[in-house]
PDB file of C-alpha atoms in Angstrom:
ATOM      1  CA  MET A   1      11.196 -73.023 -51.469  1.00 45.00           C
ATOM      2  CA  SER A   2       8.080 -73.737 -49.446  1.00 57.00           C
ATOM      3  CA  LYS A   3       7.483 -72.075 -46.120  1.00 67.00           C
ATOM      4  CA  GLY A   4       9.515 -73.637 -43.307  1.00 71.00           C
ATOM      5  CA  THR A   5      11.540 -76.066 -45.421  1.00 78.00           C
ATOM      6  CA  CYS A   6      14.970 -76.173 -47.052  1.00 80.00           C
ATOM      7  CA  ASP A   7      15.828 -76.728 -50.705  1.00 82.00           C
ATOM      8  CA  VAL A   8      18.960 -78.709 -49.762  1.00 84.00           C
ATOM      9  CA  ASP A   9      19.495 -81.778 -47.605  1.00 86.00           C
ATOM     10  CA  LEU A  10      22.502 -80.602 -45.571  1.00 85.00           C
ATOM     11  CA  ILE A  11      24.722 -77.524 -45.352  1.00 85.00           C
ATOM     12  CA  HIS A  12      26.912 -77.840 -42.267  1.00 91.00           C
ATOM     13  CA  VAL A  13      28.134 -81.427 -42.057  1.00 93.00           C
ATOM     14  CA  GLU A  14      30.506 -80.629 -39.187  1.00 94.00           C
ATOM     15  CA  TYR A  15      27.736 -78.924 -37.179  1.00 91.00           C
ATOM     16  CA  VAL A  16      25.454 -81.907 -37.636  1.00 92.00           C
ATOM     17  CA  ASN A  17      28.207 -84.341 -36.639  1.00 93.00           C
ATOM     18  CA  ASP A  18      29.092 -82.264 -33.555  1.00 92.00           C
ATOM     19  CA  CYS A  19      25.451 -82.209 -32.428  1.00 91.00           C
ATOM     20  CA  LYS A  20      24.963 -85.932 -33.061  1.00 92.00           C
ATOM     21  CA  GLN A  21      28.129 -86.785 -31.133  1.00 92.00           C
ATOM     22  CA  GLU A  22      27.088 -84.644 -28.175  1.00 88.00           C
ATOM     23  CA  LEU A  23      23.602 -86.153 -28.133  1.00 89.00           C
ATOM     24  CA  GLU A  24      24.949 -89.710 -28.361  1.00 88.00           C
ATOM     25  CA  THR A  25      27.463 -89.260 -25.530  1.00 85.00           C
ATOM     26  CA  ASN A  26      24.924 -87.892 -23.026  1.00 81.00           C
ATOM     27  CA  ASP A  27      22.309 -90.027 -21.322  1.00 82.00           C
ATOM     28  CA  PHE A  28      19.122 -87.993 -21.151  1.00 83.00           C
ATOM     29  CA  ASN A  29      16.921 -90.874 -19.992  1.00 83.00           C
ATOM     30  CA  ILE A  30      16.843 -89.936 -16.304  1.00 79.00           C
ATOM     31  CA  LEU A  31      16.050 -86.301 -17.025  1.00 79.00           C
ATOM     32  CA  LEU A  32      13.423 -87.198 -19.627  1.00 84.00           C
ATOM     33  CA  THR A  33      11.759 -89.637 -17.229  1.00 81.00           C
ATOM     34  CA  GLN A  34      11.655 -86.988 -14.510  1.00 79.00           C
ATOM     35  CA  LEU A  35      10.253 -84.369 -16.867  1.00 82.00           C
ATOM     36  CA  LYS A  36       7.583 -86.777 -18.106  1.00 85.00           C
ATOM     37  CA  LEU A  37       6.571 -87.517 -14.529  1.00 82.00           C
ATOM     38  CA  ILE A  38       6.212 -83.878 -13.546  1.00 80.00           C
ATOM     39  CA  ALA A  39       4.388 -83.117 -16.789  1.00 84.00           C
ATOM     40  CA  ASP A  40       1.380 -84.932 -15.299  1.00 91.00           C
ATOM     41  CA  GLU A  41      -1.008 -82.386 -13.761  1.00 91.00           C
ATOM     42  CA  LYS A  42      -1.591 -84.280 -10.506  1.00 95.00           C
ATOM     43  CA  ARG A  43       2.102 -84.990  -9.912  1.00 93.00           C
ATOM     44  CA  PHE A  44       2.895 -81.386 -10.745  1.00 89.00           C
ATOM     45  CA  LYS A  45       0.361 -80.246  -8.134  1.00 93.00           C
ATOM     46  CA  ILE A  46       1.792 -82.670  -5.568  1.00 95.00           C
ATOM     47  CA  LEU A  47       5.287 -81.255  -6.025  1.00 91.00           C
ATOM     48  CA  LYS A  48       4.037 -77.679  -5.987  1.00 90.00           C
ATOM     49  CA  SER A  49       2.013 -78.377  -2.811  1.00 94.00           C
ATOM     50  CA  LEU A  50       5.139 -79.752  -1.164  1.00 93.00           C
ATOM     51  CA  THR A  51       6.877 -76.462  -1.877  1.00 88.00           C
ATOM     52  CA  ILE A  52       4.056 -74.623  -0.101  1.00 91.00           C
ATOM     53  CA  LYS A  53       3.916 -76.991   2.888  1.00 94.00           C
ATOM     54  CA  GLU A  54       7.113 -78.883   3.659  1.00 93.00           C
ATOM     55  CA  GLU A  55       5.377 -82.157   4.489  1.00 97.00           C
ATOM     56  CA  LEU A  56       1.882 -83.458   3.745  1.00 97.00           C
ATOM     57  CA  CYS A  57      -0.007 -86.647   4.499  1.00 96.00           C
ATOM     58  CA  VAL A  58      -1.338 -88.722   1.609  1.00 96.00           C
ATOM     59  CA  CYS A  59      -4.912 -87.961   2.690  1.00 95.00           C
ATOM     60  CA  ASP A  60      -4.198 -84.203   2.682  1.00 97.00           C
ATOM     61  CA  LEU A  61      -2.662 -84.433  -0.771  1.00 97.00           C
ATOM     62  CA  ALA A  62      -5.672 -86.428  -1.993  1.00 97.00           C
ATOM     63  CA  ASN A  63      -7.952 -83.625  -0.808  1.00 97.00           C
ATOM     64  CA  ILE A  64      -5.774 -80.995  -2.492  1.00 97.00           C
ATOM     65  CA  LEU A  65      -6.002 -82.942  -5.765  1.00 97.00           C
ATOM     66  CA  ASN A  66      -9.691 -83.837  -5.367  1.00 97.00           C
ATOM     67  CA  ALA A  67      -8.589 -87.425  -5.949  1.00 97.00           C
ATOM     68  CA  THR A  68      -8.831 -90.719  -4.127  1.00 96.00           C
ATOM     69  CA  ILE A  69      -6.154 -91.744  -1.671  1.00 96.00           C
ATOM     70  CA  ALA A  70      -5.367 -94.748  -3.899  1.00 96.00           C
ATOM     71  CA  ASN A  71      -4.869 -92.546  -6.969  1.00 97.00           C
ATOM     72  CA  THR A  72      -2.786 -90.049  -4.997  1.00 97.00           C
ATOM     73  CA  SER A  73      -0.660 -92.881  -3.560  1.00 96.00           C
ATOM     74  CA  HIS A  74      -0.011 -94.129  -7.078  1.00 96.00           C
ATOM     75  CA  HIS A  75       1.259 -90.701  -8.154  1.00 96.00           C
ATOM     76  CA  LEU A  76       3.398 -90.428  -5.029  1.00 96.00           C
ATOM     77  CA  GLN A  77       4.965 -93.831  -5.710  1.00 95.00           C
ATOM     78  CA  GLN A  78       5.871 -92.694  -9.226  1.00 91.00           C
ATOM     79  CA  LEU A  79       7.495 -89.569  -7.800  1.00 92.00           C
ATOM     80  CA  LYS A  80       9.281 -91.607  -5.145  1.00 92.00           C
ATOM     81  CA  LYS A  81      10.586 -94.025  -7.788  1.00 87.00           C
ATOM     82  CA  VAL A  82      12.532 -91.224  -9.491  1.00 83.00           C
ATOM     83  CA  GLY A  83      13.713 -89.714  -6.221  1.00 87.00           C
ATOM     84  CA  ALA A  84      11.495 -86.619  -6.307  1.00 90.00           C
ATOM     85  CA  VAL A  85       9.891 -87.233  -2.907  1.00 94.00           C
ATOM     86  CA  ASP A  86      10.601 -89.150   0.258  1.00 96.00           C
ATOM     87  CA  SER A  87       8.197 -90.479   2.872  1.00 96.00           C
ATOM     88  CA  ARG A  88       7.977 -91.278   6.535  1.00 96.00           C
ATOM     89  CA  LYS A  89       5.398 -93.244   8.443  1.00 96.00           C
ATOM     90  CA  GLU A  90       3.833 -91.987  11.653  1.00 95.00           C
ATOM     91  CA  GLY A  91       1.496 -94.616  13.020  1.00 94.00           C
ATOM     92  CA  LYS A  92      -0.973 -95.321  10.218  1.00 92.00           C
ATOM     93  CA  LEU A  93      -0.241 -92.036   8.462  1.00 94.00           C
ATOM     94  CA  LEU A  94       2.205 -91.651   5.599  1.00 95.00           C
ATOM     95  CA  TYR A  95       3.804 -88.242   5.127  1.00 97.00           C
ATOM     96  CA  TYR A  96       5.633 -87.066   2.018  1.00 97.00           C
ATOM     97  CA  ARG A  97       8.219 -84.348   1.524  1.00 96.00           C
ATOM     98  CA  LEU A  98      10.429 -83.180  -1.305  1.00 93.00           C
ATOM     99  CA  LYS A  99      13.645 -85.049  -1.796  1.00 92.00           C
ATOM    100  CA  ASN A 100      14.834 -83.548  -5.089  1.00 82.00           C
ATOM    101  CA  ARG A 101      14.729 -79.765  -4.885  1.00 78.00           C
ATOM    102  CA  GLU A 102      16.149 -79.482  -8.414  1.00 80.00           C
ATOM    103  CA  LEU A 103      12.929 -80.863  -9.896  1.00 77.00           C
ATOM    104  CA  VAL A 104      10.977 -78.214  -8.038  1.00 76.00           C
ATOM    105  CA  ASP A 105      13.396 -75.577  -9.295  1.00 82.00           C
ATOM    106  CA  ILE A 106      12.556 -76.735 -12.830  1.00 80.00           C
ATOM    107  CA  ILE A 107       8.836 -76.376 -12.085  1.00 76.00           C
ATOM    108  CA  GLU A 108       9.266 -72.914 -10.605  1.00 79.00           C
ATOM    109  CA  PHE A 109      11.464 -71.808 -13.494  1.00 82.00           C
ATOM    110  CA  GLY A 110       8.922 -73.153 -15.968  1.00 77.00           C
ATOM    111  CA  MET A 111       6.177 -71.155 -14.271  1.00 77.00           C
ATOM    112  CA  THR A 112       8.176 -67.974 -14.873  1.00 83.00           C
ATOM    113  CA  LEU A 113       8.210 -68.796 -18.592  1.00 79.00           C
ATOM    114  CA  ASN A 114       4.419 -68.813 -18.837  1.00 68.00           C
ATOM    115  CA  THR A 115       3.958 -66.242 -21.574  1.00 61.00           C
ATOM    116  CA  GLY A 116       0.257 -66.779 -21.995  1.00 61.00           C
ATOM    117  CA  ALA A 117       0.909 -68.164 -25.476  1.00 59.00           C
ATOM    118  CA  ASP A 118      -1.704 -70.566 -26.773  1.00 61.00           C
ATOM    119  CA  ILE A 119       0.385 -73.724 -27.194  1.00 58.00           C
ATOM    120  CA  HIS A 120      -1.088 -76.827 -28.799  1.00 59.00           C
ATOM    121  CA  VAL A 121       0.829 -80.079 -28.743  1.00 56.00           C
TER     122      VAL A 121
END
């Protein structure tokens, strides 16, 4: 047997069938979309910033990210599309705040898992 492989094709048919059935009956698309969105460094920083300060203007967020207002607005629209943030307009200013605290909880939990391991994807 070579390292990390099996000599047989399948041992536990019932285990495999149970896992497949569970995976087929659950819709992971919403969660996967949300995780993909927060996996982006700029969107991650936006969400983290909104945990530090409850509400921030697009121009403030752009400065935090060292990005253009247009680029920051694009990221905010992506986050708004999945219900992560909400906005309000005050005159010509557009302020954003967290709408989905659970996503932020995922971020904060993930930060506690940082083991310093050198991970390459």
